[in-house]
Amino acid sequence: MLTEGRNAVLELIKSGKDIDKICMEKNPSGSLARVFAEARRAGIRVQFVDREALDRASATGHHQGVIAYGGNYEYANLDDIISSSEEESLIILCDGIEDVHNLGSIIRVAECVGADGVVIPSSRSASVTEAVVRISAGAASHVKVARVTNLNSAVDELKKNGFWVYALEADGKSIYETEIEKKAVLIIGGEDSGVKRLTREKSDFVVSLPLYGKVNSLNASVALGVAAYEVVRRRNV
């Protein structure tokens, strides 16, 4: 597992997860020097290399002068996410998010709003790759991401544990006119298909964001961000 980019590597160091080594451009300065200082403080081996060596090793082409080498991404267990949730909790379910940019952005949103975790299906979905970690700006190192075989079974399990499920769809009731329970699950659907029929039927509510322009949809990660911050706003009024 490669983690590339200054912010992503810095957050990986802060997370305390295992890092075999960090390869870094020679004579680090600015934010790269901060990454070096944090790595030294954490006792992580740093190897200085030419930029050409980083270019050859990079999987994304956006290493920004630093690449961390570690084990495979460690997915959480759904039970771990449920057991760590509190009286006011928010969990994000991704129903067929196949674009790595959207998944990375969704994980970043989840971390920023303090969500308890993100749940993705094991098939027909992007997984947590080097690109997703970089796009999440390191948030993937802090947010629990569970990968489940059956998303609908996960919905059933969450409901058994007191969560109320909200599917975010274009034809639902406005989220601003819907009561949000303390233990909430937000489901965001795929870029083209939206929330699948059975998953939608299992949801307690179908909610939407009002649109006032001429374009009839929002990017999945943008829609999730707006909805998640509405949940947070309600809890901080």
Short mmCIF file of C-alpha atoms in Angstrom, two decimals:
data_model
loop_
_atom_site.label_atom_id
_atom_site.label_comp_id
_atom_site.label_asym_id
_atom_site.label_seq_id
_atom_site.Cartn_x
_atom_site.Cartn_y
_atom_site.Cartn_z
CA MET A 1 0.00 0.00 0.00
CA LEU A 2 1.49 3.32 -1.09
CA THR A 3 0.38 6.59 0.43
CA GLU A 4 1.37 9.58 -1.67
CA GLY A 5 1.31 13.33 -1.12
CA ARG A 6 2.31 15.56 1.77
CA ASN A 7 -1.05 15.83 3.55
CA ALA A 8 -1.89 12.15 3.07
CA VAL A 9 1.46 10.97 4.43
CA LEU A 10 1.35 13.43 7.32
CA GLU A 11 -2.10 12.19 8.38
CA LEU A 12 -0.95 8.59 8.03
CA ILE A 13 1.93 9.30 10.43
CA LYS A 14 -0.47 10.95 12.89
CA SER A 15 -2.82 7.95 12.76
CA GLY A 16 -0.14 5.69 14.26
CA LYS A 17 -0.65 2.99 11.62
CA ASP A 18 2.30 0.83 10.59
CA ILE A 19 4.64 2.43 8.05
CA ASP A 20 7.58 0.43 6.72
CA LYS A 21 9.46 3.42 5.37
CA ILE A 22 9.04 6.84 3.79
CA CYS A 23 10.82 7.83 0.59
CA MET A 24 11.29 11.56 0.32
CA GLU A 25 12.82 14.08 -2.02
CA LYS A 26 16.25 15.30 -0.95
CA ASN A 27 16.63 18.59 0.96
CA PRO A 28 13.01 18.86 2.16
CA SER A 29 11.61 22.31 2.86
CA GLY A 30 8.26 23.84 3.78
CA SER A 31 5.50 21.31 4.42
CA LEU A 32 7.79 18.50 3.26
CA ALA A 33 10.19 19.37 6.08
CA ARG A 34 7.26 19.06 8.50
CA VAL A 35 6.53 15.56 7.19
CA PHE A 36 10.19 14.67 7.75
CA ALA A 37 10.12 16.06 11.30
CA GLU A 38 6.96 14.10 12.18
CA ALA A 39 8.41 10.91 10.70
CA ARG A 40 11.58 11.30 12.75
CA ARG A 41 9.54 11.96 15.87
CA ALA A 42 7.54 8.77 15.23
CA GLY A 43 10.70 6.74 14.65
CA ILE A 44 9.87 5.95 11.02
CA ARG A 45 12.73 5.23 8.64
CA VAL A 46 13.12 7.96 6.00
CA GLN A 47 15.03 7.37 2.80
CA PHE A 48 16.03 10.36 0.64
CA VAL A 49 15.85 9.71 -3.09
CA ASP A 50 15.92 11.60 -6.38
CA ARG A 51 12.62 12.92 -7.67
CA GLU A 52 12.96 10.62 -10.67
CA ALA A 53 12.85 7.61 -8.33
CA LEU A 54 9.62 8.92 -6.80
CA ASP A 55 8.16 9.46 -10.27
CA ARG A 56 8.88 5.82 -11.15
CA ALA A 57 7.39 4.50 -7.89
CA SER A 58 4.29 6.71 -7.90
CA ALA A 59 0.96 5.04 -8.69
CA THR A 60 -0.95 8.31 -8.93
CA GLY A 61 1.56 10.72 -10.46
CA HIS A 62 0.90 13.16 -7.59
CA HIS A 63 3.46 12.20 -4.96
CA GLN A 64 4.47 15.82 -4.11
CA GLY A 65 7.93 14.62 -3.16
CA VAL A 66 6.99 11.92 -0.64
CA ILE A 67 5.69 8.33 -0.65
CA ALA A 68 5.00 6.16 2.41
CA TYR A 69 5.16 2.36 2.20
CA GLY A 70 2.97 0.30 4.50
CA GLY A 71 0.75 -2.75 4.62
CA ASN A 72 -2.57 -3.13 2.84
CA TYR A 73 -5.40 -0.82 3.86
CA GLU A 74 -7.07 -2.18 6.99
CA TYR A 75 -10.83 -2.16 6.68
CA ALA A 76 -12.91 -1.93 9.83
CA ASN A 77 -15.66 -4.32 10.78
CA LEU A 78 -19.25 -3.05 10.73
CA ASP A 79 -19.65 -4.23 14.33
CA ASP A 80 -16.66 -2.07 15.30
CA ILE A 81 -18.32 1.01 13.83
CA ILE A 82 -21.63 0.23 15.54
CA SER A 83 -20.04 -0.51 18.93
CA SER A 84 -18.03 2.72 18.88
CA SER A 85 -21.07 4.87 18.06
CA GLU A 86 -22.58 7.10 20.72
CA GLU A 87 -26.03 8.50 21.45
CA GLU A 88 -25.64 10.97 18.57
CA SER A 89 -24.07 9.13 15.66
CA LEU A 90 -23.75 9.41 11.91
CA ILE A 91 -22.73 6.61 9.55
CA ILE A 92 -22.32 7.00 5.78
CA LEU A 93 -23.31 4.17 3.41
CA CYS A 94 -22.09 4.24 -0.19
CA ASP A 95 -24.38 2.37 -2.55
CA GLY A 96 -22.36 1.79 -5.71
CA ILE A 97 -19.88 4.67 -5.60
CA GLU A 98 -17.47 3.50 -8.31
CA ASP A 99 -15.49 6.69 -8.92
CA VAL A 100 -12.37 6.91 -6.73
CA HIS A 101 -12.58 10.70 -6.64
CA ASN A 102 -16.09 10.56 -5.21
CA LEU A 103 -15.16 7.91 -2.65
CA GLY A 104 -12.09 9.85 -1.55
CA SER A 105 -14.14 13.03 -1.21
CA ILE A 106 -16.90 11.19 0.70
CA ILE A 107 -14.37 9.81 3.19
CA ARG A 108 -12.97 13.32 3.61
CA VAL A 109 -16.47 14.67 4.30
CA ALA A 110 -17.10 11.85 6.78
CA GLU A 111 -13.96 12.72 8.72
CA CYS A 112 -14.71 16.44 8.70
CA VAL A 113 -18.23 16.00 10.10
CA GLY A 114 -17.07 13.49 12.71
CA ALA A 115 -18.95 10.52 11.27
CA ASP A 116 -18.50 7.20 13.05
CA GLY A 117 -17.63 5.42 9.84
CA VAL A 118 -18.20 4.76 6.15
CA VAL A 119 -19.64 1.52 4.77
CA ILE A 120 -19.00 0.34 1.19
CA PRO A 121 -20.03 -2.86 -0.61
CA SER A 122 -17.34 -5.33 -1.66
CA SER A 123 -18.60 -5.43 -5.26
CA ARG A 124 -19.55 -2.73 -7.75
CA SER A 125 -17.81 -0.12 -5.68
CA ALA A 126 -14.51 1.68 -5.57
CA SER A 127 -12.24 0.35 -2.84
CA VAL A 128 -9.75 2.24 -0.69
CA THR A 129 -6.69 2.56 -2.92
CA GLU A 130 -3.67 4.84 -2.97
CA ALA A 131 -5.66 7.29 -5.10
CA VAL A 132 -8.59 7.32 -2.66
CA VAL A 133 -6.25 7.94 0.29
CA ARG A 134 -4.63 10.86 -1.55
CA ILE A 135 -7.95 12.37 -2.64
CA SER A 136 -9.27 12.10 0.92
CA ALA A 137 -6.32 14.34 1.98
CA GLY A 138 -5.36 11.72 4.54
CA ALA A 139 -8.84 11.36 6.05
CA ALA A 140 -8.81 7.66 5.14
CA SER A 141 -6.18 7.20 7.83
CA HIS A 142 -8.63 8.40 10.51
CA VAL A 143 -12.09 7.24 9.39
CA LYS A 144 -13.24 3.65 9.88
CA VAL A 145 -14.25 2.18 6.53
CA ALA A 146 -16.11 -1.14 6.57
CA ARG A 147 -16.40 -3.28 3.46
CA VAL A 148 -19.46 -5.53 3.54
CA THR A 149 -20.65 -8.36 1.30
CA ASN A 150 -24.29 -7.26 1.32
CA LEU A 151 -25.24 -3.62 1.82
CA ASN A 152 -28.88 -4.42 2.56
CA SER A 153 -27.88 -6.79 5.35
CA ALA A 154 -25.76 -3.96 6.74
CA VAL A 155 -28.83 -1.71 6.67
CA ASP A 156 -30.81 -4.35 8.59
CA GLU A 157 -28.02 -4.65 11.17
CA LEU A 158 -27.84 -0.89 11.66
CA LYS A 159 -31.61 -0.65 12.14
CA LYS A 160 -31.48 -3.43 14.73
CA ASN A 161 -28.99 -1.29 16.63
CA GLY A 162 -31.23 1.75 16.77
CA PHE A 163 -30.15 3.64 13.65
CA TRP A 164 -32.61 5.44 11.40
CA VAL A 165 -31.79 5.23 7.71
CA TYR A 166 -32.05 8.14 5.26
CA ALA A 167 -31.60 7.51 1.53
CA LEU A 168 -30.47 10.62 -0.33
CA GLU A 169 -32.37 10.77 -3.63
CA ALA A 170 -33.58 13.47 -5.99
CA ASP A 171 -37.30 12.74 -5.54
CA GLY A 172 -37.40 12.54 -1.75
CA LYS A 173 -38.76 14.94 0.84
CA SER A 174 -36.56 17.95 1.47
CA ILE A 175 -33.98 17.16 4.15
CA TYR A 176 -34.70 20.61 5.59
CA GLU A 177 -38.29 19.52 6.28
CA THR A 178 -37.40 16.09 7.68
CA GLU A 179 -36.70 15.29 11.31
CA ILE A 180 -33.27 13.74 11.74
CA GLU A 181 -32.96 11.17 14.50
CA LYS A 182 -29.94 11.12 16.83
CA LYS A 183 -28.59 7.87 15.38
CA ALA A 184 -28.64 8.43 11.64
CA VAL A 185 -27.40 6.65 8.54
CA LEU A 186 -27.07 8.60 5.28
CA ILE A 187 -27.05 6.54 2.09
CA ILE A 188 -25.54 8.10 -1.01
CA GLY A 189 -26.07 6.32 -4.31
CA GLY A 190 -23.90 5.77 -7.36
CA GLU A 191 -23.17 8.48 -9.88
CA ASP A 192 -25.62 7.16 -12.46
CA SER A 193 -27.95 4.67 -10.75
CA GLY A 194 -28.55 6.40 -7.41
CA VAL A 195 -29.67 4.35 -4.41
CA LYS A 196 -30.76 0.90 -5.52
CA ARG A 197 -34.44 -0.02 -5.28
CA LEU A 198 -34.23 -2.57 -2.45
CA THR A 199 -31.88 -0.39 -0.41
CA ARG A 200 -34.25 2.52 -0.87
CA GLU A 201 -37.20 0.39 0.24
CA LYS A 202 -35.34 -0.63 3.39
CA SER A 203 -34.66 3.02 4.27
CA ASP A 204 -36.85 4.76 6.83
CA PHE A 205 -36.85 8.03 4.89
CA VAL A 206 -36.01 9.22 1.39
CA VAL A 207 -34.67 12.76 1.51
CA SER A 208 -33.44 15.20 -1.08
CA LEU A 209 -31.68 18.52 -1.46
CA PRO A 210 -33.72 21.27 -3.17
CA LEU A 211 -32.26 22.41 -6.48
CA TYR A 212 -32.85 25.93 -7.75
CA GLY A 213 -30.74 26.03 -10.90
CA LYS A 214 -31.09 24.45 -14.31
CA VAL A 215 -28.89 21.43 -13.61
CA ASN A 216 -30.97 18.66 -12.03
CA SER A 217 -28.35 16.89 -9.93
CA LEU A 218 -25.32 17.32 -7.69
CA ASN A 219 -22.11 15.35 -7.67
CA ALA A 220 -22.44 12.45 -5.19
CA SER A 221 -19.75 13.68 -2.79
CA VAL A 222 -21.07 17.26 -2.92
CA ALA A 223 -24.62 16.10 -2.16
CA LEU A 224 -23.37 13.97 0.71
CA GLY A 225 -21.39 16.92 2.08
CA VAL A 226 -24.41 19.23 2.11
CA ALA A 227 -26.66 16.59 3.71
CA ALA A 228 -24.08 15.55 6.32
CA TYR A 229 -23.48 19.13 7.39
CA GLU A 230 -27.23 19.64 7.74
CA VAL A 231 -27.26 16.72 10.19
CA VAL A 232 -24.36 18.31 12.10
CA ARG A 233 -26.00 21.73 12.07
CA ARG A 234 -29.18 20.35 13.64
CA ARG A 235 -27.16 18.84 16.47
CA ASN A 236 -25.29 22.05 17.21
CA VAL A 237 -28.19 24.50 17.21
#
